[in-house]
Amino acid sequence: MNGAKTLEQVIADMWNSAERLEVEPWASVDAFRSGTSHAFDDPLVAALMSLAPLKRLKGIGFLGAIDYLRHGSGRAGHRRRHNRLEHSLGVAHLANVYAREVGLPDNRRRLLLAASLLHDVGHGPLSHTLEPVFSDAFGIDHHSVTRDLITGDRRAGLGIAEVLAAEQVDIEEVLALIDGEHDGDVGFLFSNQINLDTLEGIMRCRAFIAPRPAYRGAERIALLWARGDHTAEGAFDEFWRLKHDIYTLFIGGPAGAALDTLAQTYMREHLSQFSPDDFLISETMLLRRHSELHGYLKVAARSQEKLREVVPKGWLRAPVERRRREFFIEKDTRLVNNAAINFRYRQTKTRSATTLADLLD
């Protein structure tokens, strides 16, 4: 044994961390610093990155409420919070790596770049955390908002459709890729169980949790995938097991579920203070408006027991739904082509009733 901590131990340490926690302006994070060097020599990328809807993603945390288990400082991935713009750039980087390795024509490569940069443009503050409440209360989620921003049906998306048209990128193909409904030559890169989005996102989660060089693992898998290398199956298997651990121990584990439940309960209890327009504000602005929620997140990062003392007692025992995902490998199915990915790599989703008190135990 080398004394290395397990993922579960690292997460437990994060719960009990006494680190100073403040909401720092997301704009202070270099959007292009996402664990590896992203060099795009395409005017499409520069044009999209100049738009306000893309710049807004710098103010949207990648993991939502779970982000506040970490102090947001330091250059290393595990020492700071990540944002949705960094993730989008990371997905675009993987798309670029794959496309150039395969030798895709420029028009197909640029389609992938556009979809990668825009796939999360409709995320709201605290990312996935508050989305169920926004959906229940106002009928909006990041999927519908993303589509409306790209098509220009929401004024906040001003410029996106114009850039795509000027750069001769088909907007309907971009939307089909993002929705996982593209039936063409590059659709599988977004629609498969293992795709560019989840590949980048899970590796980013791993880097956030502990000091381990995770990002280049995503690039390595993208290269193996593009080359059709026989070792890709082993790399995909390792990734799928990592995704299982990330979801069961972190995102869907007690710590992640507790913080999501805390933030969602706060929003439901203060719903009159929210509006549909809040879905398109920054995280910093949201927490300035809701200093009580900010305070709960700060306490949660320091101590589960202290959190029990400060939240309203009714919140602790109120029934809430907990969603869990588990990932497994059908080892009898070989990875002979891209279509086999969806048969070898499987997942289950379950829902159960719980309480915030139970999650904090």
GROMACS .gro file of C-alpha atoms in nm:
model
  361
    1MET     CA    1   0.000   0.000   0.000
    2ASN     CA    2   0.131   0.347  -0.087
    3GLY     CA    3  -0.090   0.536   0.157
    4ALA     CA    4  -0.282   0.712  -0.119
    5LYS     CA    5  -0.630   0.824  -0.021
    6THR     CA    6  -0.935   0.673  -0.185
    7LEU     CA    7  -1.185   0.894  -0.364
    8GLU     CA    8  -1.425   0.847  -0.074
    9GLN     CA    9  -1.163   0.959   0.179
   10VAL     CA   10  -1.079   1.268  -0.025
   11ILE     CA   11  -1.446   1.366  -0.040
   12ALA     CA   12  -1.480   1.316   0.336
   13ASP     CA   13  -1.182   1.547   0.388
   14MET     CA   14  -1.348   1.809   0.170
   15TRP     CA   15  -1.661   1.795   0.386
   16ASN     CA   16  -1.456   1.854   0.697
   17SER     CA   17  -1.228   2.115   0.547
   18ALA     CA   18  -1.174   2.431   0.751
   19GLU     CA   19  -1.061   2.626   0.444
   20ARG     CA   20  -1.168   2.986   0.414
   21LEU     CA   21  -1.452   3.002   0.161
   22GLU     CA   22  -1.557   3.307  -0.031
   23VAL     CA   23  -1.736   3.364  -0.355
   24GLU     CA   24  -1.469   3.498  -0.585
   25PRO     CA   25  -1.561   3.659  -0.916
   26TRP     CA   26  -1.552   3.386  -1.178
   27ALA     CA   27  -1.412   3.645  -1.415
   28SER     CA   28  -1.085   3.627  -1.223
   29VAL     CA   29  -1.026   3.277  -1.363
   30ASP     CA   30  -0.845   3.256  -1.696
   31ALA     CA   31  -1.106   3.092  -1.917
   32PHE     CA   32  -0.843   2.935  -2.139
   33ARG     CA   33  -0.665   2.766  -1.849
   34SER     CA   34  -0.844   2.435  -1.821
   35GLY     CA   35  -0.575   2.182  -1.744
   36THR     CA   36  -0.409   2.168  -2.083
   37SER     CA   37  -0.310   2.415  -2.351
   38HIS     CA   38  -0.591   2.503  -2.591
   39ALA     CA   39  -0.470   2.664  -2.911
   40PHE     CA   40  -0.743   2.730  -3.166
   41ASP     CA   41  -0.641   2.884  -3.495
   42ASP     CA   42  -0.995   2.908  -3.625
   43PRO     CA   43  -1.176   3.244  -3.657
   44LEU     CA   44  -1.501   3.068  -3.564
   45VAL     CA   45  -1.372   3.011  -3.211
   46ALA     CA   46  -1.257   3.372  -3.173
   47ALA     CA   47  -1.590   3.503  -3.304
   48LEU     CA   48  -1.799   3.291  -3.067
   49MET     CA   49  -1.574   3.363  -2.770
   50SER     CA   50  -1.623   3.737  -2.825
   51LEU     CA   51  -1.997   3.710  -2.761
   52ALA     CA   52  -2.165   3.793  -2.431
   53PRO     CA   53  -2.354   3.458  -2.407
   54LEU     CA   54  -2.022   3.270  -2.409
   55LYS     CA   55  -1.852   3.513  -2.172
   56ARG     CA   56  -2.142   3.464  -1.928
   57LEU     CA   57  -2.035   3.100  -1.884
   58LYS     CA   58  -1.726   3.224  -1.703
   59GLY     CA   59  -1.969   3.317  -1.426
   60ILE     CA   60  -2.138   2.976  -1.407
   61GLY     CA   61  -1.974   2.712  -1.189
   62PHE     CA   62  -1.916   2.370  -1.342
   63LEU     CA   63  -2.048   2.154  -1.057
   64GLY     CA   64  -2.311   2.376  -0.902
   65ALA     CA   65  -2.348   2.371  -0.524
   66ILE     CA   66  -2.082   2.099  -0.496
   67ASP     CA   67  -1.826   2.351  -0.617
   68TYR     CA   68  -1.839   2.513  -0.274
   69LEU     CA   69  -1.670   2.216  -0.113
   70ARG     CA   70  -1.351   2.369  -0.250
   71HIS     CA   71  -1.175   2.697  -0.190
   72GLY     CA   72  -1.162   2.874  -0.525
   73SER     CA   73  -0.793   2.959  -0.546
   74GLY     CA   74  -0.475   2.818  -0.690
   75ARG     CA   75  -0.374   2.724  -1.043
   76ALA     CA   76  -0.391   2.346  -0.997
   77GLY     CA   77  -0.723   2.192  -1.099
   78HIS     CA   78  -0.794   2.044  -0.758
   79ARG     CA   79  -0.729   2.377  -0.584
   80ARG     CA   80  -0.997   2.584  -0.752
   81ARG     CA   81  -1.350   2.589  -0.881
   82HIS     CA   82  -1.410   2.535  -1.248
   83ASN     CA   83  -1.662   2.708  -1.471
   84ARG     CA   84  -1.877   2.613  -1.769
   85LEU     CA   85  -1.669   2.815  -2.012
   86GLU     CA   86  -1.358   2.619  -1.921
   87HIS     CA   87  -1.549   2.296  -1.970
   88SER     CA   88  -1.684   2.410  -2.308
   89LEU     CA   89  -1.333   2.501  -2.421
   90GLY     CA   90  -1.213   2.162  -2.300
   91VAL     CA   91  -1.478   1.984  -2.506
   92ALA     CA   92  -1.383   2.195  -2.808
   93HIS     CA   93  -1.019   2.098  -2.755
   94LEU     CA   94  -1.108   1.727  -2.755
   95ALA     CA   95  -1.320   1.780  -3.068
   96ASN     CA   96  -1.025   1.950  -3.237
   97VAL     CA   97  -0.788   1.671  -3.136
   98TYR     CA   98  -1.024   1.403  -3.265
   99ALA     CA   99  -1.106   1.582  -3.590
  100ARG     CA  100  -0.745   1.652  -3.682
  101GLU     CA  101  -0.634   1.299  -3.597
  102VAL     CA  102  -0.910   1.147  -3.811
  103GLY     CA  103  -0.855   1.401  -4.087
  104LEU     CA  104  -1.208   1.536  -4.094
  105PRO     CA  105  -1.276   1.808  -4.352
  106ASP     CA  106  -1.263   2.159  -4.209
  107ASN     CA  107  -1.638   2.208  -4.237
  108ARG     CA  108  -1.704   1.901  -4.018
  109ARG     CA  109  -1.431   1.999  -3.770
  110ARG     CA  110  -1.576   2.348  -3.738
  111LEU     CA  111  -1.923   2.204  -3.684
  112LEU     CA  112  -1.783   2.006  -3.391
  113LEU     CA  113  -1.610   2.316  -3.253
  114ALA     CA  114  -1.932   2.519  -3.269
  115ALA     CA  115  -2.138   2.248  -3.096
  116SER     CA  116  -1.870   2.203  -2.830
  117LEU     CA  117  -1.853   2.572  -2.743
  118LEU     CA  118  -2.230   2.618  -2.744
  119HIS     CA  119  -2.358   2.297  -2.584
  120ASP     CA  120  -2.373   2.450  -2.233
  121VAL     CA  121  -2.449   2.810  -2.325
  122GLY     CA  122  -2.792   2.786  -2.159
  123HIS     CA  123  -2.678   2.677  -1.813
  124GLY     CA  124  -2.812   2.874  -1.518
  125PRO     CA  125  -2.640   2.981  -1.193
  126LEU     CA  126  -2.529   2.687  -0.978
  127SER     CA  127  -2.543   2.483  -1.296
  128HIS     CA  128  -2.751   2.162  -1.259
  129THR     CA  129  -2.824   2.223  -0.890
  130LEU     CA  130  -3.114   2.469  -0.917
  131GLU     CA  131  -3.235   2.353  -1.258
  132PRO     CA  132  -3.505   2.113  -1.123
  133VAL     CA  133  -3.665   2.400  -0.930
  134PHE     CA  134  -3.649   2.636  -1.229
  135SER     CA  135  -3.805   2.361  -1.439
  136ASP     CA  136  -4.088   2.292  -1.193
  137ALA     CA  137  -4.160   2.658  -1.120
  138PHE     CA  138  -4.100   2.827  -1.455
  139GLY     CA  139  -4.081   2.549  -1.714
  140ILE     CA  140  -3.724   2.625  -1.822
  141ASP     CA  141  -3.406   2.419  -1.826
  142HIS     CA  142  -3.063   2.447  -1.985
  143HIS     CA  143  -3.168   2.244  -2.289
  144SER     CA  144  -3.452   2.476  -2.388
  145VAL     CA  145  -3.255   2.789  -2.299
  146THR     CA  146  -2.953   2.669  -2.499
  147ARG     CA  147  -3.170   2.619  -2.808
  148ASP     CA  148  -3.337   2.958  -2.766
  149LEU     CA  149  -3.003   3.136  -2.725
  150ILE     CA  150  -2.851   2.971  -3.033
  151THR     CA  151  -3.151   3.041  -3.255
  152GLY     CA  152  -3.187   3.397  -3.125
  153ASP     CA  153  -3.532   3.336  -2.975
  154ARG     CA  154  -3.392   3.486  -2.655
  155ARG     CA  155  -3.232   3.829  -2.684
  156ALA     CA  156  -2.955   3.719  -2.448
  157GLY     CA  157  -2.825   3.498  -2.732
  158LEU     CA  158  -2.772   3.795  -2.961
  159GLY     CA  159  -2.493   3.729  -3.210
  160ILE     CA  160  -2.470   3.349  -3.201
  161ALA     CA  161  -2.687   3.277  -3.504
  162GLU     CA  162  -2.519   3.561  -3.693
  163VAL     CA  163  -2.169   3.423  -3.625
  164LEU     CA  164  -2.270   3.072  -3.733
  165ALA     CA  165  -2.419   3.208  -4.053
  166ALA     CA  166  -2.114   3.426  -4.127
  167GLU     CA  167  -1.881   3.130  -4.066
  168GLN     CA  168  -2.099   2.901  -4.279
  169VAL     CA  169  -2.181   2.661  -3.998
  170ASP     CA  170  -2.526   2.504  -4.028
  171ILE     CA  171  -2.727   2.603  -3.718
  172GLU     CA  172  -2.961   2.303  -3.749
  173GLU     CA  173  -2.666   2.064  -3.749
  174VAL     CA  174  -2.524   2.235  -3.441
  175LEU     CA  175  -2.856   2.198  -3.261
  176ALA     CA  176  -2.890   1.833  -3.369
  177LEU     CA  177  -2.543   1.755  -3.233
  178ILE     CA  178  -2.613   1.925  -2.901
  179ASP     CA  179  -2.947   1.742  -2.871
  180GLY     CA  180  -2.781   1.407  -2.948
  181GLU     CA  181  -3.001   1.367  -3.255
  182HIS     CA  182  -2.747   1.415  -3.534
  183ASP     CA  183  -2.756   1.108  -3.760
  184GLY     CA  184  -2.453   1.204  -3.969
  185ASP     CA  185  -2.085   1.121  -3.967
  186VAL     CA  186  -1.998   1.300  -3.640
  187GLY     CA  187  -2.318   1.256  -3.442
  188PHE     CA  188  -2.182   0.975  -3.223
  189LEU     CA  189  -1.926   1.212  -3.071
  190PHE     CA  190  -2.213   1.380  -2.885
  191SER     CA  191  -2.482   1.111  -2.865
  192ASN     CA  192  -2.296   0.798  -2.753
  193GLN     CA  193  -2.283   0.687  -2.389
  194ILE     CA  194  -1.919   0.793  -2.399
  195ASN     CA  195  -1.898   1.124  -2.580
  196LEU     CA  196  -1.678   1.431  -2.589
  197ASP     CA  197  -1.890   1.618  -2.334
  198THR     CA  198  -1.895   1.348  -2.065
  199LEU     CA  199  -1.534   1.254  -2.134
  200GLU     CA  200  -1.417   1.609  -2.058
  201GLY     CA  201  -1.659   1.660  -1.773
  202ILE     CA  202  -1.571   1.348  -1.576
  203MET     CA  203  -1.199   1.408  -1.613
  204ARG     CA  204  -1.254   1.764  -1.491
  205CYS     CA  205  -1.442   1.632  -1.188
  206ARG     CA  206  -1.154   1.398  -1.110
  207ALA     CA  207  -0.904   1.682  -1.126
  208PHE     CA  208  -1.123   1.892  -0.897
  209ILE     CA  209  -1.140   1.622  -0.630
  210ALA     CA  210  -0.772   1.536  -0.594
  211PRO     CA  211  -0.427   1.625  -0.731
  212ARG     CA  212  -0.404   1.390  -1.023
  213PRO     CA  213  -0.326   1.475  -1.389
  214ALA     CA  214  -0.668   1.387  -1.526
  215TYR     CA  215  -0.712   1.620  -1.822
  216ARG     CA  216  -0.453   1.463  -2.047
  217GLY     CA  217  -0.626   1.132  -1.990
  218ALA     CA  218  -0.922   1.271  -2.184
  219GLU     CA  219  -0.696   1.381  -2.467
  220ARG     CA  220  -0.531   1.039  -2.475
  221ILE     CA  221  -0.868   0.865  -2.502
  222ALA     CA  222  -0.974   1.102  -2.783
  223LEU     CA  223  -0.657   1.014  -2.975
  224LEU     CA  224  -0.701   0.640  -2.922
  225TRP     CA  225  -1.062   0.673  -3.029
  226ALA     CA  226  -0.966   0.859  -3.346
  227ARG     CA  227  -0.695   0.607  -3.435
  228GLY     CA  228  -0.916   0.306  -3.376
  229ASP     CA  229  -0.641   0.176  -3.149
  230HIS     CA  230  -0.705  -0.169  -2.999
  231THR     CA  231  -0.616  -0.031  -2.655
  232ALA     CA  232  -0.910   0.210  -2.669
  233GLU     CA  233  -1.137  -0.050  -2.511
  234GLY     CA  234  -0.922  -0.064  -2.198
  235ALA     CA  235  -0.907   0.316  -2.182
  236PHE     CA  236  -1.285   0.343  -2.221
  237ASP     CA  237  -1.337   0.076  -1.954
  238GLU     CA  238  -1.117   0.269  -1.710
  239PHE     CA  239  -1.303   0.589  -1.788
  240TRP     CA  240  -1.643   0.424  -1.734
  241ARG     CA  241  -1.535   0.290  -1.395
  242LEU     CA  242  -1.414   0.639  -1.304
  243LYS     CA  243  -1.749   0.783  -1.407
  244HIS     CA  244  -1.921   0.533  -1.180
  245ASP     CA  245  -1.704   0.640  -0.886
  246ILE     CA  246  -1.754   1.011  -0.956
  247TYR     CA  247  -2.132   0.976  -0.964
  248THR     CA  248  -2.179   0.732  -0.677
  249LEU     CA  249  -1.923   0.886  -0.438
  250PHE     CA  250  -1.924   1.253  -0.533
  251ILE     CA  251  -2.195   1.399  -0.756
  252GLY     CA  252  -2.467   1.161  -0.638
  253GLY     CA  253  -2.302   1.068  -0.309
  254PRO     CA  254  -2.417   1.205   0.028
  255ALA     CA  255  -2.202   1.519   0.004
  256GLY     CA  256  -2.316   1.616  -0.343
  257ALA     CA  257  -2.678   1.523  -0.280
  258ALA     CA  258  -2.682   1.717   0.049
  259LEU     CA  259  -2.555   2.040  -0.108
  260ASP     CA  260  -2.792   2.011  -0.402
  261THR     CA  261  -3.082   1.945  -0.164
  262LEU     CA  262  -2.982   2.241   0.053
  263ALA     CA  263  -2.976   2.485  -0.240
  264GLN     CA  264  -3.296   2.349  -0.394
  265THR     CA  265  -3.479   2.367  -0.061
  266TYR     CA  266  -3.367   2.727  -0.017
  267MET     CA  267  -3.498   2.821  -0.362
  268ARG     CA  268  -3.833   2.649  -0.306
  269GLU     CA  269  -3.875   2.822   0.030
  270HIS     CA  270  -3.793   3.162  -0.126
  271LEU     CA  271  -3.950   3.111  -0.467
  272SER     CA  272  -4.125   3.448  -0.459
  273GLN     CA  273  -3.780   3.608  -0.469
  274PHE     CA  274  -3.689   3.430  -0.795
  275SER     CA  275  -3.801   3.485  -1.153
  276PRO     CA  276  -3.740   3.309  -1.487
  277ASP     CA  277  -3.490   3.584  -1.574
  278ASP     CA  278  -3.265   3.465  -1.291
  279PHE     CA  279  -3.173   3.164  -1.503
  280LEU     CA  280  -2.951   3.391  -1.711
  281ILE     CA  281  -2.769   3.581  -1.436
  282SER     CA  282  -2.424   3.497  -1.306
  283GLU     CA  283  -2.357   3.287  -1.000
  284THR     CA  284  -2.192   3.577  -0.821
  285MET     CA  285  -2.501   3.791  -0.875
  286LEU     CA  286  -2.730   3.513  -0.754
  287LEU     CA  287  -2.538   3.468  -0.430
  288ARG     CA  288  -2.518   3.842  -0.371
  289ARG     CA  289  -2.895   3.859  -0.396
  290HIS     CA  290  -2.934   3.552  -0.175
  291SER     CA  291  -2.676   3.601   0.098
  292GLU     CA  292  -2.855   3.347   0.319
  293LEU     CA  293  -2.793   3.073   0.061
  294HIS     CA  294  -2.433   3.189   0.030
  295GLY     CA  295  -2.398   3.157   0.406
  296TYR     CA  296  -2.535   2.803   0.409
  297LEU     CA  297  -2.288   2.700   0.138
  298LYS     CA  298  -2.000   2.843   0.339
  299VAL     CA  299  -2.110   2.654   0.649
  300ALA     CA  300  -2.158   2.331   0.450
  301ALA     CA  301  -1.799   2.346   0.330
  302ARG     CA  302  -1.675   2.361   0.686
  303SER     CA  303  -1.892   2.123   0.883
  304GLN     CA  304  -2.191   1.895   0.840
  305GLU     CA  305  -2.272   1.927   1.210
  306LYS     CA  306  -2.265   2.306   1.200
  307LEU     CA  307  -2.496   2.300   0.898
  308ARG     CA  308  -2.748   2.101   1.103
  309GLU     CA  309  -2.747   2.377   1.361
  310VAL     CA  310  -2.806   2.671   1.128
  311VAL     CA  311  -3.062   2.550   0.872
  312PRO     CA  312  -3.432   2.559   0.963
  313LYS     CA  313  -3.530   2.237   1.138
  314GLY     CA  314  -3.814   2.180   0.896
  315TRP     CA  315  -3.566   2.156   0.610
  316LEU     CA  316  -3.384   1.867   0.775
  317ARG     CA  317  -3.686   1.636   0.787
  318ALA     CA  318  -3.872   1.742   0.474
  319PRO     CA  319  -3.892   1.453   0.223
  320VAL     CA  320  -3.683   1.501  -0.090
  321GLU     CA  321  -3.609   1.285  -0.391
  322ARG     CA  322  -3.259   1.148  -0.435
  323ARG     CA  323  -3.153   1.043  -0.783
  324ARG     CA  324  -2.876   0.791  -0.829
  325ARG     CA  325  -2.692   0.668  -1.135
  326GLU     CA  326  -2.472   0.361  -1.156
  327PHE     CA  327  -2.252   0.261  -1.446
  328PHE     CA  328  -2.150  -0.089  -1.551
  329ILE     CA  329  -1.972  -0.265  -1.837
  330GLU     CA  330  -2.121  -0.546  -2.048
  331LYS     CA  331  -1.794  -0.733  -2.087
  332ASP     CA  332  -1.934  -0.983  -2.336
  333THR     CA  333  -1.986  -0.697  -2.582
  334ARG     CA  334  -1.662  -0.608  -2.755
  335LEU     CA  335  -1.580  -0.256  -2.866
  336VAL     CA  336  -1.561  -0.336  -3.236
  337ASN     CA  337  -1.701  -0.005  -3.361
  338ASN     CA  338  -1.857   0.320  -3.240
  339ALA     CA  339  -2.206   0.171  -3.231
  340ALA     CA  340  -2.087  -0.089  -2.977
  341ILE     CA  341  -2.012   0.185  -2.724
  342ASN     CA  342  -2.380   0.208  -2.630
  343PHE     CA  343  -2.403  -0.167  -2.575
  344ARG     CA  344  -2.081  -0.218  -2.378
  345TYR     CA  345  -2.119   0.086  -2.151
  346ARG     CA  346  -2.450   0.092  -1.966
  347GLN     CA  347  -2.611   0.275  -1.677
  348THR     CA  348  -2.910   0.257  -1.447
  349LYS     CA  349  -3.104   0.541  -1.288
  350THR     CA  350  -3.301   0.511  -0.966
  351ARG     CA  351  -3.496   0.747  -0.742
  352SER     CA  352  -3.559   0.720  -0.372
  353ALA     CA  353  -3.706   0.929  -0.090
  354THR     CA  354  -3.471   1.076   0.168
  355THR     CA  355  -3.418   1.385   0.384
  356LEU     CA  356  -3.142   1.639   0.425
  357ALA     CA  357  -3.085   1.501   0.775
  358ASP     CA  358  -3.023   1.154   0.635
  359LEU     CA  359  -2.779   1.288   0.377
  360LEU     CA  360  -2.584   1.467   0.649
  361ASP     CA  361  -2.551   1.154   0.867
   0.00000   0.00000   0.00000
